[in-house]
PDB file of C-alpha atoms in Angstrom:
ATOM      1  CA  UNK A   1      61.344   7.798  -3.587  1.00 60.00           C
ATOM      2  CA  UNK A   2      59.802   5.342  -5.361  1.00 62.00           C
ATOM      3  CA  UNK A   3      61.309   2.027  -7.870  1.00 70.00           C
ATOM      4  CA  UNK A   4      61.090   2.982 -11.036  1.00 67.00           C
ATOM      5  CA  UNK A   5      59.355  -0.678 -11.042  1.00 75.00           C
ATOM      6  CA  UNK A   6      56.615   0.866  -8.515  1.00 74.00           C
ATOM      7  CA  UNK A   7      55.569   3.557 -10.989  1.00 79.00           C
ATOM      8  CA  UNK A   8      55.307   1.766 -14.114  1.00 88.00           C
ATOM      9  CA  UNK A   9      53.030  -0.362 -12.016  1.00 86.00           C
ATOM     10  CA  UNK A  10      51.000   2.661 -11.321  1.00 88.00           C
ATOM     11  CA  UNK A  11      51.181   3.284 -14.475  1.00 90.00           C
ATOM     12  CA  UNK A  12      49.270   0.033 -15.342  1.00 91.00           C
ATOM     13  CA  UNK A  13      46.837   0.877 -11.987  1.00 90.00           C
ATOM     14  CA  UNK A  14      46.018   4.794 -13.497  1.00 92.00           C
ATOM     15  CA  UNK A  15      46.068   2.871 -17.359  1.00 94.00           C
ATOM     16  CA  UNK A  16      43.904  -0.656 -15.722  1.00 91.00           C
ATOM     17  CA  UNK A  17      40.714   2.430 -13.817  1.00 93.00           C
ATOM     18  CA  UNK A  18      40.875   5.286 -17.125  1.00 94.00           C
ATOM     19  CA  UNK A  19      36.974   4.371 -17.655  1.00 94.00           C
ATOM     20  CA  UNK A  20      36.274   4.035 -14.361  1.00 94.00           C
ATOM     21  CA  UNK A  21      37.961   7.303 -13.113  1.00 95.00           C
ATOM     22  CA  UNK A  22      36.529   9.380 -16.483  1.00 96.00           C
ATOM     23  CA  UNK A  23      32.868   7.421 -16.100  1.00 95.00           C
ATOM     24  CA  UNK A  24      32.828   8.873 -12.089  1.00 94.00           C
ATOM     25  CA  UNK A  25      34.648  12.131 -12.560  1.00 95.00           C
ATOM     26  CA  UNK A  26      31.711  13.599 -13.724  1.00 97.00           C
ATOM     27  CA  UNK A  27      29.306  16.063 -11.542  1.00 97.00           C
ATOM     28  CA  UNK A  28      25.787  14.656 -13.424  1.00 97.00           C
ATOM     29  CA  UNK A  29      27.288  11.159 -13.391  1.00 97.00           C
ATOM     30  CA  UNK A  30      27.797  11.454  -9.554  1.00 97.00           C
ATOM     31  CA  UNK A  31      24.519  12.312  -8.990  1.00 97.00           C
ATOM     32  CA  UNK A  32      22.916   9.416 -10.494  1.00 97.00           C
ATOM     33  CA  UNK A  33      24.820   7.103  -9.121  1.00 96.00           C
ATOM     34  CA  UNK A  34      24.060   8.028  -5.775  1.00 96.00           C
ATOM     35  CA  UNK A  35      20.578   7.816  -6.257  1.00 96.00           C
ATOM     36  CA  UNK A  36      21.023   3.788  -8.033  1.00 96.00           C
ATOM     37  CA  UNK A  37      22.331   3.725  -4.696  1.00 94.00           C
ATOM     38  CA  UNK A  38      19.438   5.059  -2.684  1.00 94.00           C
ATOM     39  CA  UNK A  39      16.825   3.635  -4.894  1.00 89.00           C
ATOM     40  CA  UNK A  40      16.513  -0.576  -5.299  1.00 83.00           C
ATOM     41  CA  UNK A  41      18.332  -2.236  -6.500  1.00 83.00           C
ATOM     42  CA  UNK A  42      15.815  -5.555  -7.722  1.00 86.00           C
ATOM     43  CA  UNK A  43      14.827  -4.660 -10.729  1.00 90.00           C
ATOM     44  CA  UNK A  44      16.487  -1.316  -9.888  1.00 94.00           C
ATOM     45  CA  UNK A  45      15.528   2.039 -11.329  1.00 96.00           C
ATOM     46  CA  UNK A  46      13.842   3.433 -15.420  1.00 96.00           C
ATOM     47  CA  UNK A  47      15.238   6.030 -16.698  1.00 97.00           C
ATOM     48  CA  UNK A  48      12.394   8.124 -15.509  1.00 96.00           C
ATOM     49  CA  UNK A  49      12.660   7.802 -11.833  1.00 96.00           C
ATOM     50  CA  UNK A  50      15.860   9.088 -12.325  1.00 97.00           C
ATOM     51  CA  UNK A  51      14.446  11.840 -14.272  1.00 97.00           C
ATOM     52  CA  UNK A  52      12.522  12.528 -11.595  1.00 97.00           C
ATOM     53  CA  UNK A  53      14.915  12.647  -8.623  1.00 96.00           C
ATOM     54  CA  UNK A  54      17.571  14.728 -10.432  1.00 96.00           C
ATOM     55  CA  UNK A  55      15.702  16.220 -11.925  1.00 96.00           C
ATOM     56  CA  UNK A  56      17.683  15.911 -15.918  1.00 97.00           C
ATOM     57  CA  UNK A  57      16.848  15.673 -19.172  1.00 97.00           C
ATOM     58  CA  UNK A  58      15.767  12.102 -20.334  1.00 96.00           C
ATOM     59  CA  UNK A  59      19.055  11.962 -23.236  1.00 97.00           C
ATOM     60  CA  UNK A  60      20.812  13.848 -20.745  1.00 97.00           C
ATOM     61  CA  UNK A  61      20.535  11.002 -18.247  1.00 98.00           C
ATOM     62  CA  UNK A  62      20.726   8.436 -20.890  1.00 97.00           C
ATOM     63  CA  UNK A  63      23.248  10.120 -22.456  1.00 98.00           C
ATOM     64  CA  UNK A  64      25.447   9.805 -18.580  1.00 98.00           C
ATOM     65  CA  UNK A  65      24.023   5.957 -17.692  1.00 98.00           C
ATOM     66  CA  UNK A  66      26.114   4.481 -21.101  1.00 97.00           C
ATOM     67  CA  UNK A  67      28.906   5.913 -19.867  1.00 97.00           C
ATOM     68  CA  UNK A  68      28.825   4.749 -16.660  1.00 96.00           C
ATOM     69  CA  UNK A  69      27.587   0.739 -17.950  1.00 95.00           C
ATOM     70  CA  UNK A  70      30.870   1.168 -19.847  1.00 95.00           C
ATOM     71  CA  UNK A  71      32.754   1.343 -17.720  1.00 94.00           C
ATOM     72  CA  UNK A  72      31.027  -1.226 -15.886  1.00 92.00           C
ATOM     73  CA  UNK A  73      29.521  -0.017 -12.656  1.00 93.00           C
ATOM     74  CA  UNK A  74      25.930  -0.389 -13.645  1.00 94.00           C
ATOM     75  CA  UNK A  75      24.186  -3.312 -15.244  1.00 94.00           C
ATOM     76  CA  UNK A  76      20.932  -2.967 -16.979  1.00 94.00           C
ATOM     77  CA  UNK A  77      18.311  -5.406 -16.739  1.00 92.00           C
ATOM     78  CA  UNK A  78      15.325  -6.087 -19.034  1.00 94.00           C
ATOM     79  CA  UNK A  79      12.056  -7.386 -18.536  1.00 94.00           C
ATOM     80  CA  UNK A  80       9.950  -6.860 -21.666  1.00 95.00           C
ATOM     81  CA  UNK A  81      10.635  -3.135 -22.892  1.00 94.00           C
ATOM     82  CA  UNK A  82      11.806  -1.314 -19.559  1.00 95.00           C
ATOM     83  CA  UNK A  83      14.793  -0.961 -18.692  1.00 96.00           C
ATOM     84  CA  UNK A  84      16.341  -0.971 -15.436  1.00 97.00           C
ATOM     85  CA  UNK A  85      19.586   0.495 -13.931  1.00 97.00           C
ATOM     86  CA  UNK A  86      21.304  -1.081 -11.013  1.00 95.00           C
ATOM     87  CA  UNK A  87      24.149  -0.952  -9.690  1.00 91.00           C
ATOM     88  CA  UNK A  88      27.162  -3.724 -10.821  1.00 88.00           C
ATOM     89  CA  UNK A  89      27.472  -6.272  -8.291  1.00 78.00           C
ATOM     90  CA  UNK A  90      30.452  -7.387 -10.374  1.00 81.00           C
ATOM     91  CA  UNK A  91      31.766  -3.517 -10.491  1.00 80.00           C
ATOM     92  CA  UNK A  92      35.128  -2.177 -11.499  1.00 82.00           C
ATOM     93  CA  UNK A  93      35.366  -0.224  -8.282  1.00 80.00           C
ATOM     94  CA  UNK A  94      37.507  -2.831  -6.406  1.00 81.00           C
ATOM     95  CA  UNK A  95      39.845  -2.612  -9.197  1.00 84.00           C
ATOM     96  CA  UNK A  96      39.431   1.616  -8.642  1.00 89.00           C
ATOM     97  CA  UNK A  97      40.164  -0.010  -4.755  1.00 89.00           C
ATOM     98  CA  UNK A  98      43.700  -1.190  -5.763  1.00 88.00           C
ATOM     99  CA  UNK A  99      44.636   1.942  -7.046  1.00 91.00           C
ATOM    100  CA  UNK A 100      43.847   3.749  -4.103  1.00 93.00           C
ATOM    101  CA  UNK A 101      45.510   1.489  -2.411  1.00 91.00           C
ATOM    102  CA  UNK A 102      48.931   1.427  -3.947  1.00 89.00           C
ATOM    103  CA  UNK A 103      49.015   5.967  -3.950  1.00 91.00           C
ATOM    104  CA  UNK A 104      48.386   5.985  -0.292  1.00 92.00           C
ATOM    105  CA  UNK A 105      51.354   3.009  -0.206  1.00 88.00           C
ATOM    106  CA  UNK A 106      53.624   5.354  -2.580  1.00 87.00           C
ATOM    107  CA  UNK A 107      52.507   8.665  -0.562  1.00 87.00           C
ATOM    108  CA  UNK A 108      53.182   6.938   2.862  1.00 88.00           C
ATOM    109  CA  UNK A 109      56.234   5.441   1.368  1.00 84.00           C
ATOM    110  CA  UNK A 110      57.236   9.211   0.397  1.00 81.00           C
ATOM    111  CA  UNK A 111      56.200  10.687   3.316  1.00 77.00           C
ATOM    112  CA  UNK A 112      58.718   8.435   5.103  1.00 72.00           C
ATOM    113  CA  UNK A 113      61.735   8.929   3.206  1.00 63.00           C
ATOM    114  CA  UNK A 114      60.924  12.496   3.787  1.00 65.00           C
ATOM    115  CA  UNK A 115      60.766  12.209   6.392  1.00 64.00           C
ATOM    116  CA  UNK A 116      64.698  10.145   7.037  1.00 62.00           C
ATOM    117  CA  UNK A 117      65.855  13.217   5.184  1.00 62.00           C
ATOM    118  CA  UNK A 118      65.282  15.459   6.730  1.00 67.00           C
ATOM    119  CA  UNK A 119      66.281  13.952  10.142  1.00 66.00           C
ATOM    120  CA  UNK A 120      69.692  13.110   8.604  1.00 70.00           C
ATOM    121  CA  UNK A 121      69.889  17.076   7.865  1.00 73.00           C
ATOM    122  CA  UNK A 122      68.928  17.697  11.205  1.00 75.00           C
ATOM    123  CA  UNK A 123      72.043  15.463  13.001  1.00 70.00           C
ATOM    124  CA  UNK A 124      69.287  13.545  14.429  1.00 60.00           C
TER     125      UNK A 124
END
């Protein structure tokens, strides 16, 4: 069992990561992220390149790029009138890793409590 403080910390971590969890939870955005990861990071990829590789419409790609950008997962580099999208080196993925680490720690704590309970119950 986790204590109240640990539970509150976990709730706070979830709240801090809502944007990124929402952004990466969609299969279309996952496809766009994978496409960006497979492309050149400098200067990045243009919307037309992303549409060609994902077979999605230009408006769909633009819509999902905005969500990924707002979640601070990707950035845009402008050269004149051209926009190049790439992974954001200051991405919030580190914060997400902190959430995952905390969840794993809570699972381990609950698991060890279960093992102790079963041992006590069995008289071991």
